[in-house]
Amino acid sequence: MPTKTYHNLPEKKRQKIEEAAIAEFAANPLQSASINSIVSKAGIAKGSFYQYFDNIEDLHGHILTIVRNKKLEVVNSLPLDSTNLDTFRYLKRVLQAAVEFQIRYPDLASIERFQRLSANHLSSVDPETGERMSGDGRFHAFLTQGILHDDIATWVDVDMAAFMLEIIESGIAPYLVERIGDKVPATASGKLFSVLDRPTQDLFDNLMDILEAGLARDPQIRKDFYSK
Amino acid sequence: MPTKTYHNLPEKKRQKIEEAAIAEFAANPLQSASINSIVSKAGIAKGSFYQYFDNIEDLHGHILTIVRNKKLEVVNSLPLDSTNLDTFRYLKRVLQAAVEFQIRYPDLASIERFQRLSANHLSSVDPETGERMSGDGRFHAFLTQGILHDDIATWVDVDMAAFMLEIIESGIAPYLVERIGDKVPATASGKLFSVLDRPTQDLFDNLMDILEAGLARDPQIRKDFYSK
DNA sequence: GTACAATATGACCGGTCGGTCACACCATCT
DNA sequence: AGATGGTGTGACCGACCGGTCATATTGTAC
């Protein structure tokens, strides 16, 4: 954890340090990130660094909380078309957030990806329930709920499917953004969700259809297509 | 490329060097791998290293070809139950190979994963056909063929689905192996494909079912389950 | 044996690394 | 004015890095 001294710093200075750290951690995994590079980018003395942080892991942990908060912010900034989302609309929302995050904060997304790679505890067993839990458990809960609501096929292995969704979530965002190309929406730093153009939306829907067809108890996809 | 001197080395010595390099590259991405560590592990002098390789990238490239060859070897060692595999049996074979590779050569699998992460050209446009191509194009060809054979739904975006299969292939193997736990089959270094036990096979089939349901034009999965 | 080329070696070089520390600076007190 | 304590600083340390090179060792031909 950063020291009290760090939290007392004027906002401007703190931001400059965090910007430098984010740039460094986005370009290099923690293992090969350099303190010297960060302090020179941030315009502070090396000694100051050690007044703010124990070491580079300490700073990295601090940056990770920023990443998580920003991601949460993006998720919550998405428009809610209904207070009670059905299962697959909720999944779409989560994946949309991943794409949006990749567009708005590519550096933070890169840091997140490095972190996911180095964290090699792929899944763990919950000490309370004795249940397997992949990653942060979001998708696990999503699938369990989906089965209860008769939206997800009962034969689906929840933990494996959750793991699959997780790696799709983290892997597909950079791909979609690359395919969108330089047609990044001009919303800039606006608070609103980026308005993706038609072809991008179609591509995204295509992914959703594959996932829904694969997981749903009663997928609507092919019916729609074959009746057309 | 390694020098002629390196290829003239006695097999024993070359193997020891490659073992040391594989251990280093499996534990560290190329960026933070250390020549000093490798030479001391291999028991050779630093000067000798530079008689064999231009630099660490040279050695890393050499190890990568070993990785590719070993993987190919694993793919070809899988039993062929029919000379003409249908679409989804072929996909299963590819994913089985990834699991088998992870079990037999975990270090090589780790090197492969590092490489995939650092290669950030997610997809490229084929200069000849003008077509998008993800990764090595295996899955791209697989899906195209599948559509021609009426096995894959026509509305599936081939390139995106190929990319999805690729990240699933590279991500799911460590997960499945971890879930298998320490029940690694005792086939040791035998040439035969590891005989996975029933629960593992079931888990694997579950994944295949999700993928088939998601991609197939006329998925059989739910019919089977609902008729039971 | 001698001569010559190929190969093996590790001390050494300039740099960068993470981390330390004596000292300078400065606001707030008496 | 002087004293105190929080904050900023960069020269400096030992360790390690990739890479070089003069020298030693070995293999081969005569």
Coordinates of C-alpha atoms (C1' of nucleotides) in Angstrom, one line a residue:
Chain A
M1 CA 0.0 0.0 0.0
P2 CA 1.2 3.5 -0.8
T3 CA 2.3 5.6 2.2
K4 CA 0.4 8.4 3.9
T5 CA 2.9 10.8 2.4
Y6 CA 1.8 9.7 -1.1
H7 CA -1.9 10.3 -0.3
N8 CA -1.0 13.8 0.9
L9 CA 0.6 14.7 -2.4
P10 CA -1.1 17.4 -4.5
E11 CA -3.4 15.8 -7.1
K12 CA -1.4 17.0 -10.1
K13 CA 1.8 15.3 -8.9
R14 CA 0.0 12.1 -8.0
Q15 CA -1.6 12.0 -11.4
K16 CA 1.7 12.4 -13.1
I17 CA 3.2 9.5 -11.2
E18 CA 0.2 7.3 -11.9
E19 CA 0.3 8.2 -15.6
A20 CA 4.0 7.3 -15.8
A21 CA 3.4 4.0 -14.0
I22 CA 0.5 3.1 -16.2
A23 CA 2.5 3.7 -19.3
E24 CA 5.3 1.6 -17.9
F25 CA 3.1 -1.3 -16.8
A26 CA 1.2 -1.3 -20.0
A27 CA 4.4 -1.7 -22.0
N28 CA 6.2 -4.1 -19.7
P29 CA 5.0 -6.9 -17.5
L30 CA 5.7 -6.3 -13.8
Q31 CA 8.7 -8.6 -14.0
S32 CA 10.6 -6.3 -16.4
A33 CA 9.1 -2.9 -15.5
S34 CA 11.7 -0.4 -14.3
I35 CA 11.5 2.0 -11.4
N36 CA 14.2 4.2 -12.9
S37 CA 12.1 4.6 -16.0
I38 CA 9.0 5.5 -14.0
V39 CA 10.7 8.1 -11.8
S40 CA 12.3 9.8 -14.8
K41 CA 9.0 9.8 -16.7
A42 CA 7.2 11.1 -13.7
G43 CA 9.8 13.8 -13.0
I44 CA 10.5 12.8 -9.4
A45 CA 13.7 11.8 -7.6
K46 CA 14.3 8.1 -7.0
G47 CA 14.4 8.7 -3.3
S48 CA 10.9 10.2 -3.5
F49 CA 9.6 7.0 -5.0
Y50 CA 10.7 5.1 -1.9
Q51 CA 8.9 7.7 0.3
Y52 CA 5.7 6.8 -1.6
F53 CA 5.9 3.1 -2.1
D54 CA 7.7 0.1 -0.6
N55 CA 8.8 -1.2 -3.9
I56 CA 7.6 -1.7 -7.5
E57 CA 5.1 -4.4 -6.5
D58 CA 3.5 -1.9 -4.1
L59 CA 3.0 0.6 -6.9
H60 CA 1.8 -2.1 -9.2
G61 CA -0.8 -3.1 -6.7
H62 CA -2.0 0.5 -6.4
I63 CA -2.3 0.8 -10.2
L64 CA -4.3 -2.5 -10.3
T65 CA -6.9 -1.0 -8.0
I66 CA -7.1 2.0 -10.3
V67 CA -7.6 -0.5 -13.2
R68 CA -10.4 -2.3 -11.4
N69 CA -12.2 0.9 -10.4
K70 CA -12.0 2.3 -13.9
K71 CA -13.4 -0.9 -15.3
L72 CA -16.2 -0.9 -12.8
E73 CA -16.9 2.7 -13.8
V74 CA -17.2 1.6 -17.5
V75 CA -19.5 -1.2 -16.6
N76 CA -21.8 1.1 -14.7
S77 CA -21.7 3.8 -17.4
L78 CA -23.4 1.4 -19.9
P79 CA -27.0 2.2 -20.5
L80 CA -29.4 0.0 -18.7
D81 CA -32.3 -0.9 -21.1
S82 CA -34.2 -2.6 -18.4
T83 CA -33.8 -2.9 -14.6
N84 CA -34.2 -6.6 -14.9
L85 CA -31.9 -7.9 -17.6
D86 CA -32.4 -11.4 -18.9
T87 CA -29.5 -13.7 -18.9
F88 CA -28.0 -13.1 -22.3
R89 CA -28.6 -9.4 -22.3
Y90 CA -26.6 -9.3 -19.1
L91 CA -23.8 -11.3 -20.8
K92 CA -23.8 -8.9 -23.7
R93 CA -23.5 -6.0 -21.3
V94 CA -20.4 -7.5 -19.7
L95 CA -18.7 -8.2 -23.0
Q96 CA -19.7 -4.7 -24.3
A97 CA -18.0 -3.3 -21.2
A98 CA -14.8 -5.2 -22.1
V99 CA -14.8 -3.7 -25.6
E100 CA -15.6 -0.2 -24.3
F101 CA -12.9 -0.5 -21.7
Q102 CA -10.4 -1.5 -24.4
I103 CA -11.4 1.5 -26.5
R104 CA -11.4 4.1 -23.8
Y105 CA -8.4 2.9 -21.7
P106 CA -6.2 0.7 -23.9
D107 CA -3.3 1.0 -21.5
L108 CA -5.4 -0.1 -18.5
A109 CA -6.7 -3.0 -20.6
S110 CA -3.1 -4.0 -21.4
I111 CA -2.2 -4.0 -17.7
E112 CA -5.2 -6.1 -17.0
R113 CA -4.1 -8.6 -19.6
F114 CA -0.5 -8.9 -18.3
Q115 CA -2.0 -9.5 -14.9
R116 CA -4.2 -12.2 -16.1
L117 CA -1.3 -14.0 -17.7
S118 CA 0.9 -13.9 -14.7
A119 CA -1.8 -15.0 -12.3
N120 CA -1.6 -18.7 -12.9
H121 CA -4.2 -19.8 -10.3
L122 CA -6.7 -20.6 -13.0
S123 CA -9.4 -21.6 -10.6
S124 CA -9.7 -22.3 -7.0
V125 CA -11.9 -24.2 -4.6
D126 CA -14.1 -22.0 -2.5
P127 CA -13.3 -23.0 1.2
E128 CA -16.9 -22.2 2.2
T129 CA -19.0 -24.0 -0.3
G130 CA -16.3 -26.4 -1.6
E131 CA -17.3 -25.3 -5.0
R132 CA -14.9 -24.6 -7.9
M133 CA -14.6 -21.0 -8.8
S134 CA -12.9 -19.6 -11.8
G135 CA -11.4 -16.1 -11.8
D136 CA -13.5 -13.6 -9.9
G137 CA -16.6 -15.7 -10.0
R138 CA -18.7 -13.2 -12.0
F139 CA -19.4 -15.7 -14.8
H140 CA -19.8 -18.5 -12.4
A141 CA -22.7 -16.7 -10.7
F142 CA -24.0 -15.6 -14.1
L143 CA -24.3 -19.2 -15.3
T144 CA -25.7 -20.5 -12.1
Q145 CA -28.4 -17.8 -12.2
G146 CA -29.0 -18.6 -15.9
I147 CA -29.7 -22.3 -15.1
L148 CA -32.1 -21.3 -12.3
H149 CA -34.0 -19.1 -14.7
D150 CA -34.2 -21.9 -17.4
D151 CA -32.0 -19.8 -19.7
I152 CA -28.9 -21.9 -19.7
A153 CA -28.9 -25.6 -20.7
T154 CA -28.7 -27.7 -17.5
W155 CA -26.0 -30.0 -18.8
V156 CA -23.4 -27.2 -19.1
D157 CA -20.5 -27.6 -16.8
V158 CA -20.7 -24.3 -15.0
D159 CA -17.2 -23.8 -13.9
M160 CA -15.6 -24.7 -17.3
A161 CA -18.1 -22.6 -19.2
A162 CA -17.3 -19.7 -16.8
F163 CA -13.6 -20.1 -17.5
M164 CA -14.3 -20.1 -21.2
L165 CA -16.3 -16.9 -21.0
E166 CA -13.5 -15.3 -19.0
I167 CA -10.8 -16.0 -21.5
I168 CA -13.2 -14.9 -24.3
E169 CA -13.9 -11.7 -22.5
S170 CA -10.3 -10.9 -22.0
G171 CA -9.2 -12.0 -25.4
I172 CA -11.9 -10.9 -27.7
A173 CA -11.9 -7.2 -26.9
P174 CA -8.5 -6.4 -28.5
Y175 CA -9.5 -8.4 -31.5
L176 CA -12.8 -6.6 -32.0
V177 CA -11.2 -3.2 -31.5
E178 CA -8.5 -4.1 -34.1
R179 CA -11.1 -5.2 -36.5
I180 CA -13.0 -2.0 -36.0
G181 CA -9.8 -0.4 -37.1
D182 CA -9.3 3.3 -36.8
K183 CA -13.0 4.0 -36.9
V184 CA -12.9 4.7 -33.2
P185 CA -16.0 6.7 -32.3
A186 CA -15.5 10.4 -31.8
T187 CA -17.2 10.5 -28.4
A188 CA -13.7 11.1 -27.0
S189 CA -13.8 11.3 -23.3
G190 CA -17.6 11.8 -23.1
K191 CA -19.3 9.9 -20.4
L192 CA -21.7 8.2 -22.8
F193 CA -21.2 4.7 -24.1
S194 CA -19.4 4.8 -27.5
V195 CA -21.8 4.5 -30.3
L196 CA -20.5 1.6 -32.4
D197 CA -21.3 1.7 -36.0
R198 CA -23.6 -0.9 -37.7
P199 CA -20.9 -3.3 -39.0
T200 CA -19.3 -3.4 -35.5
Q201 CA -22.6 -4.0 -33.8
D202 CA -23.3 -6.8 -36.3
L203 CA -19.9 -8.4 -35.5
F204 CA -20.6 -8.1 -31.8
D205 CA -24.0 -9.6 -32.2
N206 CA -22.5 -12.5 -34.2
L207 CA -20.3 -13.4 -31.2
M208 CA -23.3 -13.1 -28.9
D209 CA -25.3 -15.5 -31.2
I210 CA -22.5 -18.1 -31.1
L211 CA -22.4 -17.9 -27.3
E212 CA -26.1 -18.0 -26.9
A213 CA -26.5 -20.9 -29.3
G214 CA -23.7 -22.7 -27.4
L215 CA -25.1 -22.1 -23.9
A216 CA -28.8 -21.5 -24.1
R217 CA -31.4 -24.0 -23.2
D218 CA -33.6 -22.9 -26.0
P219 CA -31.5 -20.8 -28.4
Q220 CA -33.5 -18.5 -30.7
I221 CA -30.7 -17.9 -33.1
R222 CA -31.2 -20.5 -35.8
K223 CA -35.0 -20.3 -35.7
D224 CA -34.7 -16.6 -36.6
F225 CA -32.3 -17.2 -39.4
Y226 CA -34.0 -20.2 -40.9
S227 CA -37.4 -18.5 -40.9
K228 CA -36.0 -15.5 -42.7
Chain B
M1 CA 19.7 -19.0 -36.5
P2 CA 22.2 -21.0 -34.4
T3 CA 25.7 -21.2 -35.9
K4 CA 27.3 -24.2 -37.6
T5 CA 29.4 -24.7 -34.5
Y6 CA 26.3 -25.3 -32.5
H7 CA 25.0 -27.9 -34.8
N8 CA 28.4 -29.7 -34.7
L9 CA 28.1 -30.0 -30.9
P10 CA 27.7 -33.5 -29.4
E11 CA 24.1 -34.3 -28.8
K12 CA 24.4 -34.5 -25.1
K13 CA 25.7 -31.0 -24.8
R14 CA 23.2 -29.5 -27.2
Q15 CA 20.4 -31.2 -25.2
K16 CA 21.6 -29.8 -21.9
I17 CA 21.7 -26.3 -23.4
E18 CA 18.2 -26.6 -24.8
E19 CA 16.9 -28.0 -21.6
A20 CA 18.3 -25.0 -19.7
A21 CA 16.9 -22.6 -22.3
I22 CA 13.5 -24.2 -22.2
A23 CA 13.4 -24.0 -18.4
E24 CA 14.3 -20.3 -18.6
F25 CA 11.8 -19.4 -21.3
A26 CA 9.1 -21.3 -19.6
A27 CA 9.6 -19.3 -16.4
N28 CA 10.3 -15.9 -17.9
P29 CA 9.0 -14.1 -21.0
L30 CA 11.7 -13.4 -23.6
Q31 CA 11.9 -9.8 -22.3
S32 CA 13.1 -10.8 -18.9
A33 CA 15.0 -14.0 -19.7
S34 CA 18.6 -14.0 -18.7
I35 CA 21.6 -15.3 -20.7
N36 CA 23.7 -15.6 -17.5
S37 CA 21.0 -17.8 -16.0
I38 CA 20.9 -20.1 -19.0
V39 CA 24.7 -20.5 -19.4
S40 CA 25.1 -21.3 -15.7
K41 CA 22.2 -23.8 -15.8
A42 CA 23.6 -25.4 -19.0
G43 CA 27.2 -25.5 -17.5
I44 CA 28.8 -23.7 -20.4
A45 CA 30.9 -20.5 -20.5
K46 CA 29.3 -17.2 -21.5
G47 CA 31.7 -16.9 -24.4
S48 CA 30.6 -20.2 -25.7
F49 CA 27.0 -19.0 -25.8
Y50 CA 28.1 -16.4 -28.3
Q51 CA 29.8 -19.0 -30.4
Y52 CA 26.4 -20.8 -30.8
F53 CA 23.9 -17.9 -31.0
D54 CA 23.9 -14.3 -32.0
N55 CA 21.9 -13.3 -29.0
I56 CA 19.1 -14.4 -26.8
E57 CA 16.5 -13.8 -29.5
D58 CA 18.4 -16.2 -31.7
L59 CA 18.2 -18.9 -29.1
H60 CA 14.6 -18.2 -28.4
G61 CA 13.7 -18.6 -32.1
H62 CA 15.5 -21.9 -32.1
I63 CA 13.5 -23.1 -29.1
L64 CA 10.3 -22.0 -30.7
T65 CA 11.0 -24.3 -33.7
I66 CA 11.5 -27.1 -31.2
V67 CA 8.1 -26.2 -29.6
R68 CA 6.4 -26.2 -33.0
N69 CA 7.9 -29.5 -34.0
K70 CA 7.0 -31.2 -30.7
K71 CA 3.4 -30.0 -31.0
L72 CA 3.2 -31.3 -34.5
E73 CA 4.5 -34.6 -33.2
V74 CA 1.8 -34.7 -30.6
V75 CA -1.0 -33.9 -33.1
N76 CA 0.2 -36.7 -35.4
S77 CA 0.5 -39.2 -32.5
L78 CA -3.2 -38.9 -31.9
P79 CA -5.2 -42.0 -33.1
L80 CA -7.1 -41.4 -36.2
D81 CA -10.5 -43.1 -35.9
S82 CA -11.3 -42.5 -39.5
T83 CA -9.4 -41.3 -42.5
N84 CA -12.1 -38.8 -43.3
L85 CA -12.9 -36.9 -40.1
D86 CA -16.1 -34.9 -40.0
T87 CA -15.9 -31.3 -39.0
F88 CA -16.5 -31.5 -35.3
R89 CA -14.4 -34.7 -34.8
Y90 CA -11.6 -32.8 -36.4
L91 CA -12.0 -29.9 -34.0
K92 CA -12.1 -32.3 -31.1
R93 CA -8.8 -33.7 -32.3
V94 CA -7.2 -30.4 -32.4
L95 CA -8.3 -29.5 -28.9
Q96 CA -7.3 -32.9 -27.6
A97 CA -3.9 -32.3 -29.0
A98 CA -3.6 -29.1 -27.0
V99 CA -4.5 -30.9 -23.8
E100 CA -2.1 -33.7 -24.6
F101 CA 0.6 -31.2 -25.3
Q102 CA 0.0 -29.4 -22.0
I103 CA 0.3 -32.7 -20.1
R104 CA 3.3 -34.1 -21.9
Y105 CA 5.3 -30.9 -22.3
P106 CA 4.1 -28.2 -19.8
D107 CA 7.2 -26.1 -20.2
L108 CA 6.9 -26.0 -24.0
A109 CA 3.2 -25.1 -23.6
S110 CA 4.2 -22.3 -21.3
I111 CA 6.7 -21.0 -23.9
E112 CA 4.0 -21.1 -26.5
R113 CA 1.6 -19.1 -24.3
F114 CA 4.2 -16.4 -23.7
Q115 CA 4.8 -16.2 -27.4
R116 CA 1.1 -15.8 -28.2
L117 CA 0.8 -13.0 -25.7
S118 CA 3.7 -11.0 -27.0
A119 CA 2.7 -11.5 -30.6
N120 CA 0.2 -8.7 -30.8
H121 CA -0.7 -8.9 -34.5
L122 CA -4.0 -10.5 -33.7
S123 CA -5.0 -11.0 -37.2
S124 CA -3.7 -9.9 -40.6
V125 CA -5.0 -9.4 -44.0
D126 CA -3.8 -12.0 -46.6
P127 CA -2.1 -10.1 -49.4
E128 CA -3.1 -12.6 -51.9
T129 CA -6.8 -13.2 -51.2
G130 CA -7.4 -9.9 -49.4
E131 CA -9.1 -12.1 -46.7
R132 CA -8.7 -11.6 -43.0
M133 CA -6.7 -14.4 -41.3
S134 CA -6.4 -15.0 -37.6
G135 CA -3.4 -16.6 -36.2
D136 CA -2.0 -19.5 -38.3
G137 CA -5.2 -19.9 -40.2
R138 CA -5.9 -23.5 -39.1
F139 CA -9.2 -22.6 -37.6
H140 CA -10.1 -20.3 -40.4
A141 CA -9.7 -23.1 -42.9
F142 CA -11.6 -25.5 -40.6
L143 CA -14.6 -23.2 -40.4
T144 CA -14.6 -22.4 -44.1
Q145 CA -14.6 -26.2 -44.8
G146 CA -17.2 -26.7 -42.3
I147 CA -19.5 -24.2 -44.0
L148 CA -18.9 -25.9 -47.3
H149 CA -19.8 -29.2 -45.8
D150 CA -23.0 -27.8 -44.3
D151 CA -21.7 -28.5 -40.8
I152 CA -21.2 -25.0 -39.7
A153 CA -24.0 -22.4 -39.6
T154 CA -23.6 -20.0 -42.5
W155 CA -24.2 -16.9 -40.5
V156 CA -21.1 -17.4 -38.4
D157 CA -18.4 -14.8 -38.9
V158 CA -15.6 -17.1 -39.9
D159 CA -12.6 -14.9 -38.9
M160 CA -14.0 -14.0 -35.5
A161 CA -15.0 -17.5 -34.7
A162 CA -11.6 -18.7 -35.7
F163 CA -10.0 -16.2 -33.3
M164 CA -12.4 -17.4 -30.6
L165 CA -11.4 -21.0 -31.1
E166 CA -7.8 -20.0 -31.0
I167 CA -8.0 -18.3 -27.7
I168 CA -10.0 -21.2 -26.4
E169 CA -7.5 -23.7 -27.6
S170 CA -4.6 -21.9 -25.9
G171 CA -6.5 -21.0 -22.8
I172 CA -8.5 -24.1 -22.0
A173 CA -5.7 -26.7 -21.9
P174 CA -4.1 -25.5 -18.7
Y175 CA -7.5 -25.2 -17.1
L176 CA -8.5 -28.8 -18.0
V177 CA -5.2 -30.1 -16.9
E178 CA -5.5 -28.3 -13.6
R179 CA -9.0 -29.7 -13.1
I180 CA -7.7 -33.2 -13.8
G181 CA -5.4 -32.5 -10.9
D182 CA -2.7 -34.9 -10.1
K183 CA -4.5 -37.7 -11.8
V184 CA -2.0 -37.5 -14.7
P185 CA -2.2 -40.7 -16.6
A186 CA 0.7 -43.1 -16.1
T187 CA 1.5 -43.5 -19.7
A188 CA 4.7 -41.5 -19.0
S189 CA 6.7 -40.9 -22.1
G190 CA 4.9 -43.6 -24.1
K191 CA 4.1 -42.8 -27.7
L192 CA 0.4 -43.4 -27.2
F193 CA -2.1 -40.8 -26.5
S194 CA -2.8 -40.5 -22.8
V195 CA -5.9 -42.3 -21.8
L196 CA -7.9 -39.8 -20.0
D197 CA -10.3 -41.1 -17.4
R198 CA -14.1 -41.0 -17.7
P199 CA -14.7 -37.7 -15.7
T200 CA -12.1 -35.9 -17.7
Q201 CA -13.5 -37.2 -21.0
D202 CA -16.9 -36.1 -19.9
L203 CA -15.6 -32.6 -19.1
F204 CA -13.9 -32.5 -22.5
D205 CA -17.0 -33.6 -24.3
N206 CA -19.0 -30.9 -22.4
L207 CA -16.7 -28.3 -24.0
M208 CA -17.1 -29.9 -27.4
D209 CA -20.9 -29.8 -26.9
I210 CA -20.9 -26.1 -26.1
L211 CA -18.8 -25.4 -29.2
E212 CA -20.8 -27.6 -31.4
A213 CA -24.1 -26.1 -30.2
G214 CA -22.7 -22.7 -30.8
L215 CA -21.3 -23.2 -34.3
A216 CA -23.1 -26.1 -35.9
R217 CA -25.8 -25.6 -38.5
D218 CA -27.8 -28.4 -37.1
P219 CA -26.5 -29.2 -33.6
Q220 CA -27.4 -32.6 -32.2
I221 CA -26.7 -31.8 -28.6
R222 CA -29.9 -30.8 -27.1
K223 CA -32.0 -33.3 -29.1
D224 CA -29.9 -36.0 -27.5
F225 CA -30.3 -34.6 -24.1
Y226 CA -34.0 -33.8 -24.2
S227 CA -34.9 -37.2 -25.7
K228 CA -33.1 -39.0 -22.9
Chain C
dG1 C1' 57.0 -34.1 -32.9
dT2 C1' 55.2 -29.1 -35.2
dA3 C1' 51.8 -26.1 -37.3
dC4 C1' 47.3 -24.4 -37.8
dA5 C1' 42.5 -23.8 -37.2
dA6 C1' 38.4 -24.6 -34.5
dT7 C1' 36.6 -24.3 -30.1
dA8 C1' 36.2 -23.2 -25.0
dT9 C1' 36.8 -20.0 -21.4
dG10 C1' 36.0 -16.4 -17.8
dA11 C1' 37.8 -11.9 -16.6
dC12 C1' 36.4 -7.7 -18.0
dC13 C1' 33.6 -3.7 -20.0
dG14 C1' 30.0 -0.2 -19.9
dG15 C1' 25.3 0.1 -18.4
dT16 C1' 21.1 -0.5 -15.9
dC17 C1' 19.0 -2.3 -12.1
dG18 C1' 16.6 -1.8 -7.1
dG19 C1' 17.6 0.3 -3.0
dT20 C1' 20.0 3.5 0.5
dC21 C1' 21.2 7.6 2.8
dA22 C1' 23.3 12.0 4.2
dC23 C1' 21.8 16.2 3.3
dA24 C1' 18.8 20.2 1.6
dC25 C1' 14.6 22.3 1.9
dC26 C1' 10.6 24.2 4.1
dA27 C1' 6.4 25.0 6.9
dT28 C1' 5.2 25.5 11.5
dC29 C1' 6.0 26.0 16.0
dT30 C1' 8.1 28.6 20.4
Chain D
dA1 C1' 15.6 33.9 15.9
dG2 C1' 16.1 29.0 16.6
dA3 C1' 14.2 24.3 16.9
dT4 C1' 11.5 20.5 15.0
dG5 C1' 9.7 17.2 11.8
dG6 C1' 7.8 16.1 7.4
dT7 C1' 9.4 16.1 2.6
dG8 C1' 12.5 16.2 -1.6
dT9 C1' 16.9 14.9 -3.6
dG10 C1' 20.5 12.6 -6.4
dA11 C1' 25.0 10.7 -5.6
dC12 C1' 26.2 6.3 -4.4
dC13 C1' 26.2 1.1 -3.5
dG14 C1' 26.5 -3.7 -4.8
dA15 C1' 24.4 -6.9 -8.0
dC16 C1' 23.3 -8.2 -12.3
dC17 C1' 22.8 -7.4 -17.2
dG18 C1' 24.4 -8.4 -22.4
dG19 C1' 28.3 -8.6 -24.9
dT20 C1' 33.7 -8.8 -25.9
dC21 C1' 38.2 -10.6 -26.3
dA22 C1' 42.8 -12.2 -25.2
dT23 C1' 44.2 -16.4 -23.9
dA24 C1' 43.9 -21.5 -23.2
dT25 C1' 42.6 -25.9 -24.8
dT26 C1' 41.6 -29.2 -28.2
dG27 C1' 41.5 -31.6 -32.7
dT28 C1' 43.6 -32.5 -37.0
dA29 C1' 46.9 -32.7 -40.6
dC30 C1' 51.5 -33.3 -41.7

